[in-house]
Amino acid sequence: MGNSIQIERKNLGKSGDYFTLVLYSLIFFIGFLSIFWEWKSGIVSVICVIASYFLNRKINLIVHLKWFSIALVLLALLVSWLLQLSFWIFIIQFLALSCIHAVIAFIAAIRDDHTDIIFSLNADNFSCLCPGSDYKGYALNPMGYRKYFKTKDIDSIQQDERGLLIVVKGEILRPRELTASEITQILAYFNAGEAKVVEAIPLRDTRQAETELAWVKILVFGVPCLLAGLSIYFLGDNGQNTVVSMISILLAILLVPLLLKLVNRRKHRPENK
């Protein structure tokens, strides 16, 4: 197998950027509307957001996130004491309005065109996009799931109606983003090199894993939406209580990554034993 294969995609991951942009825009919009409900706290939050923008240009606040969080809590305590404002409303408004920074950053990222290698293969190494069950992280940053392997470690390779399956040292990989013609090209590469192209794994195991993934999607996104709806209806007086409704929506948004983290931790726990 002396030749090589390299498959590229242009602007891969922009759909994830659009999703994240909409998410941050929604949170910012909720924070913006809250200014009309609690204008004193809102004005102070806007001033602090502007100040954090200029501070971030000199100091990377993400790197010093711990100290910035402590400073934010102390500032919230001081502001709530001096101006008789609600501590939690100020914190929530500041965090929601701070999403404008992420909105600006993602707009710039969407405008920037780029090309990424989604699959490469030669006699020594190969790489592909294989996120496993972490579909949320893959949707937001697909190139972060590009993994590298030794070609000699490939046990077998096969194709089914859902795409390509590769077994590497007993581990099942399903490379993403490949078209039918590209899969044919990859299989032809192995056939030319007299590599095994067989159904080495039961497809039932793969179907079971994909079914579990579908239930995870329902759990991670359905439960927060259901809880938010019930909270708005019963606790928020069917949306008439603006504060409770806003908090319910924000908590539902924050609950999604928390559930994903718990699901991933539970999934990998047996593997670590």
XYZ file of C-alpha atoms in Angstrom:
273
model
C 0.000 0.000 0.000
C 2.314 2.682 -1.179
C -0.259 5.293 -2.122
C -2.107 7.560 0.260
C -5.576 9.023 0.691
C -6.412 12.478 1.977
C -10.011 13.691 2.182
C -10.793 17.313 2.980
C -13.862 19.345 3.844
C -14.373 23.080 3.577
C -15.866 24.977 6.524
C -16.479 21.819 8.550
C -18.027 22.633 11.898
C -19.783 25.808 10.831
C -23.146 24.261 11.654
C -21.879 23.865 15.214
C -20.733 27.480 15.174
C -24.202 28.546 14.047
C -25.807 26.510 16.833
C -23.481 27.980 19.453
C -24.057 31.467 18.055
C -27.821 31.028 18.372
C -27.406 29.690 21.920
C -25.255 32.608 23.078
C -27.501 35.081 21.246
C -30.544 33.681 23.036
C -28.887 34.004 26.438
C -27.746 37.552 25.623
C -31.246 38.465 24.414
C -32.737 37.230 27.692
C -30.169 39.295 29.592
C -30.969 42.330 27.441
C -34.702 42.014 28.142
C -33.979 41.725 31.859
C -32.584 45.282 31.807
C -36.126 46.609 31.273
C -37.342 44.558 34.212
C -34.518 45.421 36.665
C -32.922 48.511 35.150
C -30.652 49.479 38.075
C -28.956 46.101 38.190
C -28.999 45.993 34.383
C -27.127 49.283 33.999
C -24.466 48.182 36.480
C -24.166 44.845 34.656
C -23.720 46.601 31.299
C -20.957 48.789 32.751
C -19.218 45.715 34.201
C -19.500 43.848 30.876
C -17.880 46.769 29.044
C -15.152 46.946 31.700
C -14.506 43.187 31.414
C -14.148 43.567 27.634
C -11.323 46.098 27.957
C -9.792 44.096 30.820
C -9.792 40.955 28.673
C -7.826 42.787 25.978
C -4.952 43.190 28.450
C -5.416 40.061 30.555
C -6.785 36.744 29.287
C -9.687 36.270 31.682
C -10.175 32.630 30.624
C -6.666 31.807 31.834
C -7.369 33.583 35.118
C -10.979 32.418 35.325
C -10.747 31.397 38.982
C -9.548 34.802 40.127
C -12.006 36.573 37.853
C -14.873 34.546 39.353
C -13.781 35.476 42.870
C -13.529 39.142 41.880
C -16.988 38.967 40.289
C -18.545 37.550 43.463
C -16.866 40.220 45.601
C -18.018 42.921 43.184
C -21.568 41.559 43.274
C -21.550 41.625 47.072
C -20.262 45.207 47.071
C -22.766 46.397 44.469
C -25.698 44.675 46.173
C -24.723 46.316 49.485
C -24.065 49.833 48.160
C -26.955 50.082 45.683
C -29.403 47.750 47.442
C -29.544 45.390 44.479
C -30.195 41.666 44.311
C -26.936 39.715 44.366
C -28.203 36.858 42.197
C -29.985 39.066 39.678
C -26.776 41.036 39.141
C -24.754 37.835 38.664
C -27.275 36.356 36.214
C -27.576 39.603 34.253
C -23.810 40.002 34.040
C -23.268 36.433 32.818
C -26.109 36.696 30.295
C -24.950 40.059 28.928
C -21.341 38.824 28.784
C -22.442 36.415 26.058
C -22.157 39.340 23.633
C -18.387 38.682 23.591
C -18.991 35.088 22.446
C -21.548 36.280 19.873
C -18.997 38.635 18.309
C -16.299 35.931 18.323
C -18.519 33.327 16.634
C -19.703 35.789 13.989
C -16.047 36.378 13.082
C -15.390 32.609 13.046
C -18.345 31.959 10.729
C -17.120 34.569 8.258
C -13.672 32.923 8.102
C -13.375 30.140 5.478
C -11.133 27.162 6.237
C -10.383 23.653 4.958
C -9.788 20.643 7.227
C -8.564 17.093 6.657
C -11.296 14.699 7.808
C -9.586 11.452 6.757
C -6.022 10.543 5.839
C -4.455 7.161 5.196
C -1.072 5.847 4.141
C 1.024 2.738 4.731
C 2.093 3.893 8.199
C -0.688 5.973 9.750
C -4.289 6.968 9.340
C -6.549 9.544 10.957
C -10.292 10.093 11.020
C -13.048 11.899 12.874
C -14.458 9.518 15.479
C -16.261 11.222 18.378
C -17.786 8.040 19.757
C -20.894 8.997 21.742
C -19.867 12.568 22.456
C -22.131 13.965 19.756
C -22.594 17.330 21.470
C -18.880 18.071 21.578
C -18.470 16.817 18.016
C -21.256 19.057 16.738
C -19.590 22.097 18.291
C -15.982 21.234 17.388
C -15.684 18.275 14.979
C -11.951 18.701 14.308
C -11.301 18.306 18.014
C -12.205 14.629 17.535
C -9.655 13.831 14.866
C -7.754 10.783 16.104
C -4.567 9.157 14.814
C -3.750 5.453 14.572
C -1.185 3.066 13.106
C -2.327 1.466 9.868
C -0.815 -1.856 10.911
C -3.122 -1.911 13.961
C -6.248 -2.140 11.801
C -7.904 -5.508 12.424
C -10.612 -5.153 9.795
C -12.736 -2.694 7.867
C -16.311 -2.999 6.663
C -19.208 -1.006 5.256
C -22.868 -1.052 6.189
C -25.850 1.103 5.265
C -24.759 3.756 7.780
C -21.186 4.170 6.643
C -17.711 2.830 7.339
C -16.648 0.745 10.339
C -12.997 0.199 11.236
C -11.733 -2.082 14.000
C -8.415 -1.008 15.520
C -7.042 -3.316 18.222
C -10.579 -4.411 19.060
C -11.906 -0.847 19.223
C -14.811 -0.019 16.923
C -14.472 3.246 15.015
C -17.083 4.849 12.806
C -15.416 7.682 10.850
C -17.695 10.654 10.275
C -18.400 12.925 7.303
C -17.465 10.370 4.599
C -19.535 10.065 1.418
C -20.339 6.763 -0.312
C -17.761 7.394 -3.046
C -15.083 8.183 -0.479
C -15.855 4.992 1.429
C -15.532 3.049 -1.825
C -12.158 4.695 -2.403
C -10.973 3.702 1.078
C -12.124 0.093 0.669
C -10.424 -0.099 -2.729
C -7.212 1.079 -1.082
C -7.298 -1.846 1.341
C -8.306 -4.347 -1.321
C -5.389 -3.262 -3.464
C -3.076 -3.923 -0.551
C -4.639 -7.312 0.147
C -5.849 -6.152 3.543
C -8.788 -7.868 5.180
C -12.143 -6.307 4.377
C -14.515 -8.468 6.378
C -17.393 -8.169 8.796
C -15.305 -8.793 11.875
C -17.812 -7.402 14.406
C -21.487 -8.160 14.953
C -23.604 -5.352 13.545
C -25.999 -5.941 16.438
C -23.436 -4.442 18.839
C -23.178 -1.352 16.681
C -26.960 -0.985 16.474
C -27.209 -1.256 20.254
C -24.628 1.491 20.747
C -26.411 3.764 18.274
C -29.770 3.115 19.972
C -28.248 4.084 23.303
C -26.970 7.256 21.670
C -30.493 8.144 20.529
C -31.813 7.728 24.072
C -29.011 9.926 25.362
C -30.125 12.680 22.978
C -33.675 12.419 24.302
C -32.450 12.516 27.903
C -29.997 15.375 27.492
C -32.260 17.692 25.509
C -35.748 16.468 26.395
C -35.459 16.504 30.187
C -34.245 20.151 30.453
C -36.995 21.303 28.060
C -39.630 19.392 30.019
C -38.433 20.723 33.384
C -38.244 24.277 32.042
C -41.773 24.030 30.648
C -43.183 22.669 33.913
C -41.336 25.315 35.928
C -42.605 28.151 33.724
C -46.172 26.815 33.828
C -46.474 26.028 37.540
C -43.871 28.227 39.258
C -43.793 31.052 36.715
C -47.574 31.420 36.490
C -47.582 30.286 32.854
C -44.882 32.787 31.892
C -46.376 35.809 33.631
C -43.695 35.734 36.332
C -40.782 37.015 34.248
C -38.077 36.320 36.840
C -38.994 32.678 37.372
C -39.449 32.132 33.629
C -36.017 33.615 32.810
C -34.310 31.594 35.525
C -36.074 28.420 34.319
C -34.828 28.931 30.755
C -31.262 29.700 31.871
C -31.164 26.683 34.194
C -32.443 24.455 31.375
C -29.669 25.704 29.087
C -27.043 25.098 31.787
C -28.497 21.650 32.551
C -27.714 20.340 29.040
C -23.871 20.288 29.385
C -24.211 19.009 32.959
C -26.274 16.012 31.836
C -23.825 15.354 29.002
C -20.940 15.314 31.446
C -22.758 12.920 33.772
C -23.679 10.581 30.897
C -20.112 10.529 29.551
C -18.698 9.921 33.035
C -21.076 7.021 33.627
C -20.264 5.562 30.188
C -16.507 5.616 30.744
C -16.624 4.432 34.368
C -16.684 0.683 33.529
C -13.781 1.176 31.111
C -11.616 2.660 33.861
C -12.132 -0.229 36.255
